[in-house]
mmCIF file of C-alpha atoms in Angstrom:
data_model
loop_
_atom_site.group_PDB
_atom_site.id
_atom_site.type_symbol
_atom_site.label_atom_id
_atom_site.label_comp_id
_atom_site.label_asym_id
_atom_site.label_seq_id
_atom_site.Cartn_x
_atom_site.Cartn_y
_atom_site.Cartn_z
ATOM 1 C CA MET A 190 -0.235 -0.291 -0.111
ATOM 2 C CA THR A 191 1.621 2.883 -0.977
ATOM 3 C CA THR A 192 1.553 6.529 1.029
ATOM 4 C CA ALA A 193 -1.639 8.288 -0.593
ATOM 5 C CA ASP A 194 -3.416 4.866 -0.247
ATOM 6 C CA ALA A 195 -3.048 4.484 3.113
ATOM 7 C CA PRO A 196 -6.098 5.057 5.407
ATOM 8 C CA GLY A 197 -5.974 8.337 7.210
ATOM 9 C CA THR A 198 -3.401 10.386 4.946
ATOM 10 C CA PRO A 199 -5.031 13.653 3.843
ATOM 11 C CA ALA A 200 -6.296 13.586 -0.425
ATOM 12 C CA GLY A 201 -4.353 15.960 -2.845
ATOM 13 C CA PRO A 202 -5.777 18.667 -4.016
ATOM 14 C CA ASP A 203 -6.720 16.471 -7.337
ATOM 15 C CA ASP A 204 -8.878 14.831 -4.873
ATOM 16 C CA THR A 205 -10.286 17.063 -2.720
ATOM 17 C CA GLY A 206 -10.931 19.743 -5.603
ATOM 18 C CA ILE A 207 -10.429 24.140 -5.527
ATOM 19 C CA ARG A 208 -12.141 25.909 -3.167
ATOM 20 C CA VAL A 209 -12.956 28.810 -5.331
ATOM 21 C CA TYR A 210 -14.191 32.395 -3.618
ATOM 22 C CA LEU A 211 -15.929 35.007 -6.772
ATOM 23 C CA VAL A 212 -15.176 38.862 -6.431
ATOM 24 C CA ASP A 213 -16.984 41.314 -8.018
ATOM 25 C CA ASP A 214 -19.406 44.387 -7.618
ATOM 26 C CA HIS A 215 -21.836 42.890 -10.432
ATOM 27 C CA ALA A 216 -24.242 40.489 -9.336
ATOM 28 C CA LEU A 217 -24.782 39.214 -12.798
ATOM 29 C CA PHE A 218 -21.352 38.729 -13.478
ATOM 30 C CA ARG A 219 -20.533 36.381 -10.357
ATOM 31 C CA SER A 220 -23.307 34.266 -11.385
ATOM 32 C CA GLY A 221 -22.228 33.472 -14.721
ATOM 33 C CA VAL A 222 -18.987 32.940 -13.542
ATOM 34 C CA ARG A 223 -20.022 30.356 -11.010
ATOM 35 C CA ALA A 224 -22.070 28.556 -13.558
ATOM 36 C CA GLU A 225 -19.734 28.376 -16.004
ATOM 37 C CA LEU A 226 -17.061 26.899 -12.478
ATOM 38 C CA ASP A 227 -19.929 24.328 -11.605
ATOM 39 C CA ARG A 228 -20.654 23.266 -14.762
ATOM 40 C CA GLY A 229 -18.038 21.698 -14.523
ATOM 41 C CA ASP A 230 -15.543 20.730 -17.510
ATOM 42 C CA GLY A 231 -14.842 16.780 -16.676
ATOM 43 C CA ARG A 232 -11.075 17.473 -15.917
ATOM 44 C CA SER A 233 -9.517 17.302 -12.369
ATOM 45 C CA PRO A 234 -9.815 18.911 -9.833
ATOM 46 C CA VAL A 235 -12.713 19.971 -9.507
ATOM 47 C CA LEU A 236 -13.578 23.680 -8.813
ATOM 48 C CA GLU A 237 -16.240 24.331 -6.157
ATOM 49 C CA VAL A 238 -17.521 27.680 -6.023
ATOM 50 C CA VAL A 239 -18.190 28.415 -2.372
ATOM 51 C CA GLY A 240 -18.646 31.602 -1.892
ATOM 52 C CA GLU A 241 -18.955 35.085 -2.863
ATOM 53 C CA ALA A 242 -19.089 38.681 -2.509
ATOM 54 C CA GLY A 243 -19.589 42.495 -4.395
ATOM 55 C CA SER A 244 -17.819 44.932 -2.373
ATOM 56 C CA VAL A 245 -14.218 45.342 -0.855
ATOM 57 C CA ASP A 246 -15.244 44.604 2.886
ATOM 58 C CA GLU A 247 -17.423 41.801 2.157
ATOM 59 C CA ALA A 248 -14.362 40.019 0.070
ATOM 60 C CA VAL A 249 -11.763 40.618 3.094
ATOM 61 C CA ALA A 250 -14.267 39.085 5.342
ATOM 62 C CA GLY A 251 -15.219 36.422 3.097
ATOM 63 C CA VAL A 252 -11.711 35.630 2.164
ATOM 64 C CA GLY A 253 -10.194 35.084 6.278
ATOM 65 C CA HIS A 254 -13.593 33.508 7.143
ATOM 66 C CA LEU A 255 -13.526 30.948 4.189
ATOM 67 C CA ALA A 256 -9.748 30.159 3.443
ATOM 68 C CA PRO A 257 -10.246 29.737 -0.330
ATOM 69 C CA ASP A 258 -7.642 28.223 -2.265
ATOM 70 C CA VAL A 259 -8.424 30.485 -5.426
ATOM 71 C CA VAL A 260 -10.041 33.835 -5.235
ATOM 72 C CA LEU A 261 -10.933 35.321 -8.603
ATOM 73 C CA LEU A 262 -10.569 38.923 -7.961
ATOM 74 C CA ASP A 263 -11.716 42.032 -10.145
ATOM 75 C CA VAL A 264 -9.969 44.549 -9.987
ATOM 76 C CA HIS A 265 -11.910 48.183 -10.295
ATOM 77 C CA MET A 266 -14.285 48.428 -7.311
ATOM 78 C CA PRO A 267 -15.804 50.614 -5.437
ATOM 79 C CA GLY A 268 -13.906 51.256 -2.062
ATOM 80 C CA GLY A 269 -10.214 50.342 -3.071
ATOM 81 C CA GLY A 270 -10.627 47.672 -6.048
ATOM 82 C CA GLY A 271 -8.294 44.772 -6.342
ATOM 83 C CA ALA A 272 -5.444 45.919 -5.573
ATOM 84 C CA GLU A 273 -6.880 46.424 -1.651
ATOM 85 C CA ILE A 274 -8.052 43.223 -1.091
ATOM 86 C CA LEU A 275 -5.112 42.055 -1.591
ATOM 87 C CA ARG A 276 -3.203 44.381 0.673
ATOM 88 C CA ARG A 277 -5.922 43.793 3.566
ATOM 89 C CA ALA A 278 -6.388 40.557 2.604
ATOM 90 C CA ARG A 279 -2.321 39.484 3.112
ATOM 91 C CA ALA A 280 -1.889 41.578 6.418
ATOM 92 C CA ALA A 281 -4.554 39.522 7.868
ATOM 93 C CA GLY A 282 -2.620 36.412 6.859
ATOM 94 C CA THR A 283 -4.169 34.329 4.015
ATOM 95 C CA GLU A 284 -2.504 32.139 1.922
ATOM 96 C CA SER A 285 -5.275 32.274 -0.736
ATOM 97 C CA VAL A 286 -3.770 32.384 -4.273
ATOM 98 C CA PHE A 287 -5.487 35.303 -6.365
ATOM 99 C CA LEU A 288 -5.996 35.644 -9.992
ATOM 100 C CA ALA A 289 -7.203 38.803 -11.276
ATOM 101 C CA LEU A 290 -10.377 38.435 -13.452
ATOM 102 C CA SER A 291 -11.167 42.215 -15.015
ATOM 103 C CA VAL A 292 -12.334 43.640 -18.168
ATOM 104 C CA SER A 293 -9.340 46.199 -17.811
ATOM 105 C CA ASP A 294 -6.444 45.352 -20.270
ATOM 106 C CA ALA A 295 -4.293 48.373 -18.732
ATOM 107 C CA ALA A 296 -0.742 48.093 -18.060
ATOM 108 C CA GLU A 297 -1.168 49.946 -15.210
ATOM 109 C CA ASP A 298 -4.053 47.735 -13.778
ATOM 110 C CA VAL A 299 -2.064 44.516 -14.531
ATOM 111 C CA ILE A 300 1.129 45.809 -13.090
ATOM 112 C CA SER A 301 -0.658 47.232 -9.849
ATOM 113 C CA VAL A 302 -2.492 44.230 -8.573
ATOM 114 C CA ILE A 303 0.346 42.071 -9.335
ATOM 115 C CA ARG A 304 2.703 44.362 -7.377
ATOM 116 C CA SER A 305 -0.249 43.798 -4.891
ATOM 117 C CA GLY A 306 0.238 39.972 -5.229
ATOM 118 C CA ALA A 307 -1.936 38.410 -7.667
ATOM 119 C CA ARG A 308 -0.952 35.279 -9.149
ATOM 120 C CA GLY A 309 -2.119 36.016 -12.252
ATOM 121 C CA TYR A 310 -4.606 38.060 -14.894
ATOM 122 C CA VAL A 311 -6.883 37.584 -16.903
ATOM 123 C CA THR A 312 -10.150 39.659 -19.157
ATOM 124 C CA LYS A 313 -13.002 39.201 -18.720
ATOM 125 C CA THR A 314 -13.066 38.055 -22.704
ATOM 126 C CA ILE A 315 -11.640 34.818 -21.383
ATOM 127 C CA SER A 316 -14.019 31.427 -22.014
ATOM 128 C CA GLY A 317 -15.100 29.255 -18.918
ATOM 129 C CA ARG A 318 -12.868 26.318 -19.982
ATOM 130 C CA ASP A 319 -9.835 28.746 -20.109
ATOM 131 C CA LEU A 320 -10.808 30.446 -16.726
ATOM 132 C CA ALA A 321 -11.311 26.894 -15.351
ATOM 133 C CA ASP A 322 -7.714 25.756 -16.515
ATOM 134 C CA ALA A 323 -5.935 29.104 -15.481
ATOM 135 C CA VAL A 324 -7.733 28.393 -11.583
ATOM 136 C CA ARG A 325 -5.759 25.148 -11.857
ATOM 137 C CA ARG A 326 -2.656 26.930 -12.850
ATOM 138 C CA VAL A 327 -2.415 29.156 -10.505
ATOM 139 C CA ARG A 328 -3.599 26.806 -7.656
ATOM 140 C CA ALA A 329 -0.558 24.697 -8.718
ATOM 141 C CA GLY A 330 1.955 27.722 -8.604
ATOM 142 C CA ASP A 331 1.768 28.670 -12.168
ATOM 143 C CA ALA A 332 1.278 32.183 -13.369
ATOM 144 C CA VAL A 333 -1.149 32.827 -15.277
ATOM 145 C CA PHE A 334 -1.824 36.207 -17.502
ATOM 146 C CA SER A 335 -4.036 37.205 -21.178
ATOM 147 C CA PRO A 336 -1.481 36.548 -24.163
ATOM 148 C CA ARG A 337 -0.874 40.190 -24.451
ATOM 149 C CA LEU A 338 -0.730 41.603 -21.104
ATOM 150 C CA ALA A 339 2.111 39.227 -20.272
ATOM 151 C CA GLY A 340 4.648 42.118 -21.418
ATOM 152 C CA PHE A 341 3.240 44.556 -19.152
ATOM 153 C CA VAL A 342 4.667 42.117 -16.495
ATOM 154 C CA LEU A 343 7.895 41.226 -18.276
ATOM 155 C CA ASP A 344 8.507 45.202 -18.694
ATOM 156 C CA ALA A 345 7.295 46.175 -15.782
ATOM 157 C CA PHE A 346 9.569 43.749 -13.923
ATOM 158 C CA SER A 347 12.729 43.332 -15.970
ATOM 159 C CA ASP A 348 16.611 44.325 -15.870
ATOM 160 C CA ARG A 349 17.010 44.897 -18.803
ATOM 161 C CA PRO A 350 17.773 48.476 -20.271
ATOM 162 C CA GLY A 351 15.077 50.562 -21.153
ATOM 163 C CA ALA A 352 12.621 48.761 -19.175
ATOM 164 C CA ALA A 353 9.867 49.880 -17.102
ATOM 165 C CA PRO A 354 10.871 49.926 -13.561
ATOM 166 C CA PRO A 355 8.851 48.244 -10.825
ATOM 167 C CA VAL A 356 8.307 50.933 -8.931
ATOM 168 C CA ASP A 357 7.979 54.798 -10.207
ATOM 169 C CA PRO A 358 7.625 57.209 -7.527
ATOM 170 C CA GLU A 359 5.756 59.802 -9.479
ATOM 171 C CA ILE A 360 3.112 56.957 -9.745
ATOM 172 C CA ASP A 361 3.288 55.935 -6.037
ATOM 173 C CA GLN A 362 3.156 59.174 -4.726
ATOM 174 C CA LEU A 363 -0.807 59.113 -6.116
ATOM 175 C CA THR A 364 -3.357 57.399 -3.787
ATOM 176 C CA LYS A 365 -5.378 54.810 -5.935
ATOM 177 C CA ARG A 366 -8.059 56.924 -6.177
ATOM 178 C CA GLU A 367 -6.407 59.677 -7.586
ATOM 179 C CA ARG A 368 -4.854 57.011 -10.270
ATOM 180 C CA ASP A 369 -8.520 56.126 -11.159
ATOM 181 C CA VAL A 370 -9.636 59.406 -11.296
ATOM 182 C CA LEU A 371 -6.746 60.361 -13.598
ATOM 183 C CA ARG A 372 -6.641 57.450 -16.043
ATOM 184 C CA LEU A 373 -10.698 58.392 -16.759
ATOM 185 C CA LEU A 374 -9.892 62.079 -17.082
ATOM 186 C CA ALA A 375 -7.022 61.463 -19.579
ATOM 187 C CA ARG A 376 -9.661 59.283 -21.201
ATOM 188 C CA GLY A 377 -12.222 62.308 -21.889
ATOM 189 C CA TYR A 378 -14.085 61.440 -19.500
ATOM 190 C CA ALA A 379 -16.348 64.660 -17.835
ATOM 191 C CA TYR A 380 -16.118 65.632 -14.614
ATOM 192 C CA LYS A 381 -20.502 63.869 -14.341
ATOM 193 C CA GLU A 382 -19.209 60.439 -15.895
ATOM 194 C CA ILE A 383 -16.025 60.259 -13.879
ATOM 195 C CA ALA A 384 -18.400 60.323 -10.514
ATOM 196 C CA LYS A 385 -21.215 57.977 -12.256
ATOM 197 C CA GLU A 386 -17.943 55.593 -13.013
ATOM 198 C CA LEU A 387 -16.444 55.563 -10.055
ATOM 199 C CA PHE A 388 -19.670 56.366 -7.498
ATOM 200 C CA ILE A 389 -18.518 59.428 -6.018
ATOM 201 C CA SER A 390 -19.427 62.997 -6.189
ATOM 202 C CA VAL A 391 -18.887 65.621 -8.377
ATOM 203 C CA LYS A 392 -17.119 67.323 -5.228
ATOM 204 C CA THR A 393 -14.831 64.422 -4.552
ATOM 205 C CA VAL A 394 -13.903 64.217 -8.546
ATOM 206 C CA GLU A 395 -12.846 67.989 -8.590
ATOM 207 C CA THR A 396 -10.811 66.778 -4.740
ATOM 208 C CA HIS A 397 -9.285 63.911 -6.649
ATOM 209 C CA VAL A 398 -8.228 66.437 -9.435
ATOM 210 C CA SER A 399 -6.647 69.370 -7.409
ATOM 211 C CA SER A 400 -4.432 66.612 -5.493
ATOM 212 C CA VAL A 401 -3.578 64.938 -8.500
ATOM 213 C CA LEU A 402 -2.973 68.392 -10.693
ATOM 214 C CA ARG A 403 -0.825 69.727 -7.392
ATOM 215 C CA LYS A 404 1.716 66.205 -6.747
ATOM 216 C CA THR A 405 1.785 66.238 -10.751
ATOM 217 C CA GLN A 406 3.020 69.771 -10.862
ATOM 218 C CA THR A 407 0.733 70.094 -14.212
ATOM 219 C CA SER A 408 -1.718 73.174 -14.562
ATOM 220 C CA ASN A 409 -4.392 71.289 -16.186
ATOM 221 C CA ARG A 410 -6.291 68.804 -18.328
ATOM 222 C CA HIS A 411 -4.529 68.608 -21.126
ATOM 223 C CA GLU A 412 -0.824 68.553 -19.683
ATOM 224 C CA LEU A 413 -2.540 66.079 -17.225
ATOM 225 C CA SER A 414 -3.231 63.802 -19.830
ATOM 226 C CA ARG A 415 0.046 63.641 -21.574
ATOM 227 C CA TRP A 416 1.377 63.186 -18.052
ATOM 228 C CA ALA A 417 -0.475 60.089 -17.756
ATOM 229 C CA SER A 418 0.053 59.123 -21.439
ATOM 230 C CA ASP A 419 3.516 59.510 -20.634
ATOM 231 C CA ARG A 420 3.540 56.880 -17.949
ATOM 232 C CA ARG A 421 1.168 54.499 -20.045
ATOM 233 C CA LEU A 422 -1.845 54.847 -17.321
ATOM 234 C CA VAL A 423 -4.148 55.443 -20.260
#
């Protein structure tokens, strides 16, 4: 009798399955992902969705309580987003593996969440079968990225000449919310549109823009957009 067959020996990941926790502020999207993963694809280990959350606080509490194997994590959410969830969950000592699942394919989003501790980053255009495969791979220790996103990470963390540095002091002086406002502003959004997108007031948007102008030493929207473009934030 081998060790794996001995009575009382804990089952390995292939036998126990992979416990998955979903984090996204859109309930309809969570339902779709849950249905895809619960449907199964005939491969092992089996994926089991054990919980879900629609806000930062709910996600941090759920991950801490359920200790899932893998957390599928949206990047942009009210209250700080995926990077904030990662920071707080890591500070609380979680050993869960995080895989970002986002509509965004912006380099700054990818690099930010990977810096915060995510094991991979895939976009929401991924198929159900490929998503299940990505979950299995990060659980096994692999780093997984949608094809065009891997280059962002290689550039950001490479030592080769001309590569983007892993830390940009000019960007890091901005808060997460200020970067969110800056990105939308640089893409041509009006203040009211930014407020609606980020679930904040127009007055709060104005406050963030003033702070960003001061920190970046720019004087108007045009200069600020160019500053963001030069740093690949758009």
